[in-house]
Short mmCIF file of C-alpha atoms in Angstrom, two decimals:
data_model
loop_
_atom_site.label_atom_id
_atom_site.label_comp_id
_atom_site.label_asym_id
_atom_site.label_seq_id
_atom_site.Cartn_x
_atom_site.Cartn_y
_atom_site.Cartn_z
CA MET A 1 204.45 123.11 41.69
CA ILE A 2 201.69 120.87 42.32
CA SER A 3 199.84 120.71 45.86
CA LYS A 4 200.57 118.07 48.63
CA SER A 5 197.14 115.84 47.80
CA LEU A 6 197.99 115.99 44.55
CA ARG A 7 201.15 115.12 44.64
CA ARG A 8 200.10 112.46 46.95
CA LYS A 9 197.45 111.00 45.19
CA VAL A 10 200.11 111.10 41.87
CA MET A 11 202.08 108.88 43.71
CA PHE A 12 199.67 106.51 45.00
CA ILE A 13 198.53 106.05 41.27
CA LEU A 14 202.14 105.77 40.28
CA TYR A 15 202.74 103.00 43.37
CA THR A 16 199.50 100.56 42.15
CA ASN A 17 201.00 100.04 39.13
CA TYR A 18 203.93 99.50 39.86
CA PHE A 19 202.76 96.59 41.54
CA VAL A 20 200.62 95.14 39.13
CA HIS A 21 204.49 95.37 36.65
CA GLY A 22 204.52 92.81 39.99
CA LEU A 23 201.95 91.30 38.71
CA GLY A 24 203.20 91.08 35.24
CA LEU A 25 206.34 90.38 36.08
CA LEU A 26 205.36 86.74 37.49
CA ILE A 27 201.86 86.37 35.67
CA LEU A 28 203.04 84.36 32.24
CA THR A 29 205.51 82.23 34.30
CA GLN A 30 202.95 81.01 36.92
CA ASN A 31 200.93 80.46 34.40
CA MET A 32 202.82 78.60 32.58
CA PHE A 33 200.93 75.34 32.11
CA ALA A 34 197.80 77.22 31.04
CA LEU A 35 198.98 78.87 28.70
CA SER A 36 200.45 76.05 26.85
CA LYS A 37 197.25 74.44 27.08
CA SER A 38 195.55 77.07 25.39
CA TRP A 39 197.97 77.38 22.71
CA ASN A 40 198.62 74.14 22.30
CA THR A 41 202.69 73.66 22.89
CA PRO A 42 204.86 72.58 24.77
CA LEU A 43 206.66 74.29 28.05
CA SER A 44 209.87 75.25 26.34
CA THR A 45 207.52 76.72 23.83
CA VAL A 46 205.88 78.69 26.39
CA SER A 47 209.34 79.77 28.16
CA TYR A 48 210.92 80.81 24.37
CA THR A 49 207.25 83.08 24.14
CA ILE A 50 208.06 84.56 27.49
CA SER A 51 211.18 85.86 26.79
CA ALA A 52 209.83 88.25 23.89
CA VAL A 53 209.74 90.66 27.33
CA GLY A 54 213.14 91.48 27.01
CA ILE A 55 212.87 92.30 23.30
CA GLY A 56 209.96 94.49 24.06
CA ARG A 57 212.55 96.20 26.84
CA ILE A 58 215.72 96.53 24.90
CA SER A 59 214.03 97.69 21.67
CA ALA A 60 211.89 100.57 23.77
CA TYR A 61 214.91 101.77 26.84
CA TYR A 62 216.54 104.07 24.51
CA ILE A 63 213.73 105.42 21.82
CA LEU A 64 210.79 106.05 25.19
CA GLY A 65 213.39 107.53 27.31
CA SER A 66 214.26 110.61 24.83
CA PHE A 67 210.21 111.12 24.25
CA SER A 68 210.16 110.88 27.95
CA ASP A 69 212.25 114.12 28.01
CA ARG A 70 211.09 115.81 24.85
CA ILE A 71 207.77 115.19 25.24
CA GLY A 72 207.05 114.98 28.71
CA ARG A 73 206.70 112.24 31.06
CA LYS A 74 202.90 111.84 30.94
CA PRO A 75 202.44 110.82 27.73
CA VAL A 76 204.81 108.01 28.32
CA LEU A 77 202.98 106.93 31.03
CA TYR A 78 200.21 107.03 29.58
CA ALA A 79 201.28 104.79 26.58
CA GLY A 80 203.21 102.03 29.41
CA MET A 81 199.59 101.69 30.79
CA LEU A 82 198.14 101.38 27.31
CA SER A 83 200.31 98.82 26.40
CA TYR A 84 199.99 96.80 29.91
CA LEU A 85 196.45 96.94 29.43
CA LEU A 86 195.96 95.55 26.11
CA PHE A 87 198.49 92.64 27.79
CA PHE A 88 196.71 91.72 30.14
CA ILE A 89 193.27 92.07 28.57
CA MET A 90 194.02 90.21 25.55
CA THR A 91 196.77 87.54 26.42
CA PRO A 92 194.27 84.85 27.99
CA PHE A 93 192.48 85.10 25.08
CA ILE A 94 194.73 84.32 22.39
CA LYS A 95 195.18 80.65 20.95
CA ASP A 96 197.56 81.25 19.03
CA PHE A 97 201.37 81.88 20.52
CA HIS A 98 202.27 84.12 17.36
CA LEU A 99 200.72 86.35 18.51
CA ALA A 100 201.42 86.27 21.99
CA TYR A 101 205.00 86.78 21.14
CA LEU A 102 204.11 90.29 19.95
CA LEU A 103 201.42 90.57 23.10
CA ILE A 104 204.68 89.71 25.49
CA ILE A 105 207.13 92.13 23.09
CA LEU A 106 204.01 94.87 24.82
CA ALA A 107 204.49 94.49 27.75
CA GLY A 108 208.18 94.49 27.76
CA VAL A 109 207.21 97.98 26.01
CA ALA A 110 205.17 98.96 29.01
CA ASN A 111 207.74 97.90 31.61
CA SER A 112 210.01 100.16 29.71
CA ALA A 113 207.83 103.03 29.44
CA LEU A 114 207.13 102.99 33.30
CA ASP A 115 210.47 103.06 33.61
CA ALA A 116 211.12 105.69 31.70
CA SER A 117 207.64 108.33 33.09
CA THR A 118 208.18 107.14 36.65
CA TYR A 119 211.31 107.88 37.99
CA PRO A 120 211.89 111.10 36.57
CA ILE A 121 208.57 111.97 37.84
CA PHE A 122 209.08 110.84 41.52
CA LEU A 123 212.67 112.64 41.15
CA GLU A 124 210.69 115.69 39.95
CA ILE A 125 207.68 115.74 42.62
CA ASP A 126 209.84 115.36 45.55
CA LYS A 127 212.63 115.61 45.44
CA LYS A 128 213.90 115.81 49.23
CA SER A 129 213.26 111.96 49.18
CA THR A 130 214.71 108.68 48.16
CA ALA A 131 212.97 106.65 49.63
CA PRO A 132 209.49 107.15 46.94
CA SER A 133 212.17 105.78 44.36
CA ILE A 134 212.83 102.93 46.86
CA LEU A 135 209.53 101.43 47.77
CA ILE A 136 208.73 101.33 44.11
CA LYS A 137 210.92 98.07 44.91
CA ALA A 138 209.12 96.77 47.30
CA VAL A 139 205.33 97.55 45.74
CA MET A 140 206.68 95.44 43.09
CA SER A 141 207.14 92.89 45.20
CA MET A 142 204.38 93.23 47.18
CA GLY A 143 202.36 92.17 43.66
CA GLU A 144 205.25 89.50 43.41
CA PHE A 145 204.37 87.95 46.76
CA VAL A 146 200.36 88.11 45.77
CA LEU A 147 199.73 87.01 42.83
CA PRO A 148 201.39 83.23 43.07
CA ILE A 149 198.92 82.77 46.41
CA SER A 150 195.80 83.92 44.42
CA VAL A 151 196.80 82.02 41.06
CA VAL A 152 196.52 78.18 43.14
CA TYR A 153 193.35 80.20 44.92
CA VAL A 154 192.50 79.97 41.71
CA GLU A 155 193.41 76.64 40.66
CA LYS A 156 192.06 74.94 43.90
CA LEU A 157 188.64 76.58 42.53
CA GLN A 158 189.26 75.50 39.51
CA LEU A 159 188.44 79.33 38.28
CA TRP A 160 189.19 80.60 34.93
CA PHE A 161 192.92 81.16 34.79
CA GLY A 162 192.85 85.03 32.74
CA ILE A 163 190.83 86.03 36.43
CA ASN A 164 194.44 86.98 37.67
CA PHE A 165 194.34 88.90 34.66
CA MET A 166 191.67 91.04 34.30
CA ILE A 167 191.74 92.30 37.95
CA ALA A 168 195.92 93.48 36.82
CA ALA A 169 193.51 94.90 34.32
CA ALA A 170 190.96 96.39 36.31
CA ILE A 171 193.43 98.24 38.31
CA LEU A 172 195.11 99.69 35.57
CA LEU A 173 192.05 100.84 33.95
CA ILE A 174 190.91 103.30 37.18
CA ASN A 175 194.33 104.47 37.64
CA PHE A 176 194.60 105.79 33.83
CA ILE A 177 190.99 107.73 34.34
CA LEU A 178 192.45 108.94 37.73
CA LEU A 179 195.71 109.86 35.88
CA LEU A 180 193.73 111.63 33.49
CA PRO A 181 192.00 115.04 35.25
CA ILE A 182 195.43 115.42 36.84
CA GLU A 183 198.40 118.07 35.29
CA PHE A 184 201.91 118.44 36.49
CA SER A 185 204.98 119.68 35.37
CA ASP A 186 207.84 117.99 32.95
CA GLN A 187 211.11 118.53 33.41
CA SER A 188 213.74 117.56 30.57
CA PHE A 189 217.35 116.74 31.58
CA SER A 190 220.20 116.87 28.66
CA SER A 191 223.67 116.06 29.71
CA LYS A 192 226.89 118.20 28.99
CA GLU A 193 228.90 115.57 29.01
CA ASN A 194 230.42 113.60 25.94
CA PHE A 195 229.91 109.66 26.39
CA HIS A 196 232.79 108.80 23.81
CA LEU A 197 235.30 111.15 25.59
CA LYS A 198 234.36 110.32 28.81
CA LEU A 199 235.21 106.51 27.52
CA ASN A 200 238.56 107.81 26.16
CA GLN A 201 239.22 109.22 29.65
CA MET A 202 238.79 106.58 31.76
CA SER A 203 241.56 104.66 33.14
CA ASN A 204 242.29 100.72 33.44
CA ARG A 205 241.16 99.72 36.00
CA GLN A 206 237.23 101.81 35.69
CA PHE A 207 237.09 100.70 32.51
CA PHE A 208 237.03 97.40 33.28
CA LEU A 209 234.63 98.46 36.14
CA LEU A 210 232.63 99.60 33.61
CA CYS A 211 232.29 96.88 32.08
CA SER A 212 232.06 94.67 34.99
CA LEU A 213 229.32 96.76 36.85
CA ALA A 214 227.04 96.50 32.53
CA LEU A 215 228.27 92.38 33.25
CA TYR A 216 226.89 92.34 36.78
CA GLY A 217 223.23 94.08 35.01
CA TYR A 218 223.07 90.43 32.99
CA SER A 219 224.17 87.92 35.65
CA SER A 220 222.10 89.58 38.24
CA MET A 221 218.13 89.97 36.62
CA ALA A 222 219.31 86.12 35.39
CA ILE A 223 219.70 84.45 38.26
CA MET A 224 216.15 86.33 39.34
CA ILE A 225 214.92 85.29 35.77
CA HIS A 226 215.56 81.85 35.69
CA PHE A 227 214.88 81.61 39.29
CA THR A 228 211.02 82.92 38.91
CA GLN A 229 210.65 81.09 35.58
CA TRP A 230 211.55 77.23 36.87
CA VAL A 231 211.63 77.04 40.47
CA THR A 232 207.77 76.23 41.05
CA ILE A 233 207.92 73.70 38.56
CA PHE A 234 210.93 71.84 39.78
CA ALA A 235 209.64 72.18 43.21
CA GLY A 236 205.87 70.68 41.74
CA LYS A 237 207.77 68.14 39.39
CA GLU A 238 211.72 67.36 41.05
CA LEU A 239 210.29 67.70 44.67
CA ASP A 240 207.72 66.09 44.88
CA MET A 241 205.80 69.31 46.57
CA THR A 242 202.08 70.27 46.69
CA LYS A 243 200.98 73.34 44.34
CA VAL A 244 200.61 75.28 47.75
CA SER A 245 203.95 74.33 48.92
CA SER A 246 205.50 75.29 45.19
CA HIS A 247 204.10 78.52 44.61
CA LEU A 248 204.30 79.59 47.88
CA LEU A 249 208.64 79.53 46.96
CA LEU A 250 207.69 82.42 45.00
CA SER A 251 205.72 84.21 47.62
CA LEU A 252 208.69 84.24 49.80
CA TYR A 253 211.39 84.33 47.63
CA SER A 254 208.94 87.99 46.97
CA LEU A 255 209.02 88.44 51.00
CA GLY A 256 212.12 87.95 51.35
CA SER A 257 212.43 91.02 48.68
CA ILE A 258 210.79 92.86 50.97
CA VAL A 259 212.40 92.29 54.10
CA GLY A 260 215.80 92.40 51.60
CA VAL A 261 214.72 96.20 50.11
CA ILE A 262 214.20 97.94 53.96
CA ALA A 263 217.54 95.94 55.36
CA ILE A 264 220.26 96.90 52.71
CA PHE A 265 218.80 100.21 52.47
CA THR A 266 219.60 100.85 56.38
CA VAL A 267 222.61 99.49 55.28
CA VAL A 268 223.86 101.67 52.75
CA LYS A 269 222.09 104.55 54.13
CA ASN A 270 223.94 104.30 57.51
CA ALA A 271 227.03 103.04 55.39
CA LEU A 272 227.81 100.35 57.57
CA ILE A 273 229.50 98.40 54.96
CA LYS A 274 231.44 99.43 51.64
CA ASN A 275 229.02 99.40 48.59
CA THR A 276 231.55 96.79 46.78
CA HIS A 277 231.87 94.44 49.77
CA LEU A 278 227.45 94.55 50.18
CA ILE A 279 227.07 93.43 46.34
CA VAL A 280 229.66 90.56 47.15
CA LEU A 281 228.36 89.27 50.40
CA LEU A 282 224.76 89.64 48.53
CA SER A 283 225.87 87.64 45.87
CA PHE A 284 227.61 85.02 47.64
CA PHE A 285 224.75 84.39 49.71
CA ALA A 286 221.96 84.05 46.99
CA CYS A 287 224.54 82.13 45.01
CA PHE A 288 224.68 79.81 48.60
CA SER A 289 220.92 79.43 48.87
CA LEU A 290 220.47 78.69 45.34
CA ILE A 291 222.52 75.50 45.15
CA LEU A 292 220.58 74.19 48.10
CA ILE A 293 217.16 74.75 46.74
CA ALA A 294 219.02 72.56 43.73
CA PHE A 295 220.29 70.44 45.05
CA ASN A 296 218.52 69.70 48.43
CA SER A 297 214.78 68.04 48.92
CA SER A 298 213.93 69.16 52.41
CA ASP A 299 211.16 70.65 52.16
CA ILE A 300 211.22 72.99 54.93
CA LEU A 301 215.58 74.08 54.16
CA VAL A 302 214.06 75.16 50.16
CA HIS A 303 211.16 77.46 51.26
CA LEU A 304 213.73 78.84 53.49
CA SER A 305 216.28 79.17 50.92
CA ALA A 306 213.64 80.80 48.70
CA PHE A 307 213.72 83.75 50.87
CA VAL A 308 217.39 84.07 51.30
CA PHE A 309 217.51 84.51 47.65
CA GLY A 310 214.98 86.92 47.90
CA PHE A 311 216.81 88.79 50.54
CA THR A 312 219.72 88.69 48.56
CA ALA A 313 219.40 88.16 45.08
CA ALA A 314 215.67 91.25 44.69
CA GLY A 315 216.33 93.02 47.45
CA GLY A 316 218.54 95.72 45.67
CA VAL A 317 221.43 94.23 45.45
CA MET A 318 220.89 95.96 41.98
CA GLN A 319 220.61 98.85 42.91
CA VAL A 320 223.94 99.22 44.73
CA ALA A 321 225.38 98.32 41.87
CA LEU A 322 223.58 100.97 39.71
CA ASN A 323 224.93 103.47 41.42
CA LEU A 324 228.29 102.10 41.30
CA LEU A 325 227.87 102.73 37.95
CA ILE A 326 226.80 106.32 37.68
CA SER A 327 229.31 107.30 39.59
CA LEU A 328 231.17 106.47 37.07
CA PHE A 329 228.69 109.03 34.58
CA PRO A 330 227.99 111.68 37.32
CA GLY A 331 226.55 113.69 34.51
CA MET A 332 224.83 111.12 32.48
CA LYS A 333 223.20 109.50 34.62
CA GLY A 334 219.98 108.28 32.45
CA ARG A 335 222.96 106.42 29.55
CA ALA A 336 224.53 104.86 32.63
CA THR A 337 221.04 103.75 33.59
CA ALA A 338 219.68 102.98 30.00
CA ILE A 339 222.98 100.28 30.01
CA PHE A 340 222.59 98.88 32.69
CA PHE A 341 219.24 98.35 32.37
CA THR A 342 220.02 97.24 28.54
CA LEU A 343 222.14 94.27 29.75
CA GLY A 344 219.31 93.27 32.51
CA SER A 345 216.60 93.32 29.81
CA LEU A 346 218.89 91.44 27.78
CA ALA A 347 218.97 88.48 30.31
CA THR A 348 214.74 88.62 30.19
CA PHE A 349 215.37 87.89 26.72
CA SER A 350 218.25 85.42 26.33
CA VAL A 351 217.41 83.25 29.67
CA PRO A 352 213.59 81.50 28.75
CA LEU A 353 215.54 81.07 25.59
CA VAL A 354 217.73 78.82 26.94
CA THR A 355 215.75 77.00 29.51
CA GLY A 356 212.95 76.41 27.28
CA ILE A 357 215.83 74.51 25.63
CA LEU A 358 217.57 72.95 28.48
CA SER A 359 214.19 71.78 29.59
CA ARG A 360 213.58 69.70 26.60
CA ILE A 361 216.34 67.43 28.06
CA SER A 362 215.24 67.69 31.01
CA ILE A 363 213.56 69.94 34.72
CA VAL A 364 216.13 68.92 37.02
CA LEU A 365 219.33 70.39 34.62
CA THR A 366 216.99 73.24 33.67
CA MET A 367 216.94 74.38 37.03
CA ARG A 368 220.55 73.19 38.60
CA SER A 369 221.58 75.21 35.44
CA ILE A 370 221.19 78.61 38.04
CA VAL A 371 224.05 77.51 40.27
CA VAL A 372 226.22 77.90 36.78
CA THR A 373 224.94 81.94 36.44
CA ALA A 374 224.82 82.86 39.81
CA LEU A 375 228.89 81.24 39.82
CA LEU A 376 229.10 83.66 37.35
CA ASN A 377 227.31 86.49 39.22
CA LEU A 378 229.96 86.36 42.13
CA ILE A 379 232.77 85.82 40.60
CA ILE A 380 231.87 89.30 38.23
CA SER A 381 230.81 90.81 41.75
CA ILE A 382 234.60 90.19 43.34
CA PHE A 383 235.88 91.74 39.90
CA ILE A 384 233.67 94.83 40.42
CA SER A 385 234.94 94.95 44.09
CA PHE A 386 238.61 94.39 42.73
CA ALA A 387 237.69 97.08 40.41
CA ALA A 388 236.60 99.78 42.48
CA TYR A 389 239.42 99.55 45.46
CA THR A 390 242.31 101.64 45.16
CA LYS A 391 244.58 103.20 47.16
CA LYS A 392 243.80 106.71 48.19
CA GLU A 393 246.03 108.19 45.33
CA ASN A 394 243.94 106.29 43.10
CA SER A 395 240.26 106.75 44.43
CA LEU A 396 237.46 106.11 42.11
CA LYS A 397 236.04 108.74 44.79
CA LEU A 398 232.65 106.44 44.17
CA GLU A 399 229.21 107.83 45.72
CA THR A 400 227.60 106.32 48.39
CA LYS A 401 224.26 107.11 48.75
CA TYR A 402 221.70 104.26 47.95
CA VAL A 403 219.86 104.94 44.01
CA GLU A 404 216.69 102.94 43.01
CA ASN A 405 216.17 103.25 39.55
#
């Protein structure tokens, strides 16, 4: 049991880590032109290279989750922080995109390590409240909000693009030093349920719901990855926006995400609408906002749509869907979470690859293709609502608590 002051210190360090993670989520896509020059490669190659984040996440999620339970949270947390530190320090100096590819894989591993250690730590040091995990999403969005603005000023002042990488590295290094003397207890979790037996006992409707939720883990992540990677370039090249206006789109997206976290938590906590209906509603407005962005030339409407997209797509709808999936496997929360986010990791790998190919044809085509994914995401959300809807005598008894993971 740790004291309140020590607990606050640990939580502050962990939140700061996720602020840096928020920077890391956009730092490559926001510096694609600079990286293209540094690596002497076209934008399409930079896009392919960014896809390596997904490889790192996919390959590491299950392994690091197991290590977190077996050897403790702190070693895995350190591994994640050190991996990110190497990524931020070395990436701006790399001239060979092959080596950059390996570093970006390392960033994906760092992402998985932070998730595998941080969420259990929060559950263990503050068991009474879900607020800490909800704030993780908000803090990440703050990082995503700040970075595009910082990139604009770095470019405007004609400074070295690697400054933002160094700032992120410095924060991590300070956190690493602050965390060294802190001791906190680790707990391990083991499931008594057999995963395959649970699958065999599922009804057809439950299995359909499981598949739909897993696919939603992919599609909901795919539209966010697609948007954050290409909207700035699309706005600058095709909508003739200034650098400030084009980068502002991502800041508005992140601001919408922060507001969305608060609003969605309030809605779910007070059971103002069924979770399945909420997923459909948010997916619809996310799709509608993307259509406005991809097929509209009004700066005001595009900026407003970016905020709406952040609110609906990045404000916590993935966590609502994750909660439904966990409700199917209440005794295997870790594995259910891994299934969901592994599909999300596939999106971080595949979307940059596909969009990189499309960018060789047209930036407009690259951006407008997101609408196809958004429509599929909406259809999958309707499938989820259909599969979860049952009569009282055949209820799936889905939980309604808000879970952030």
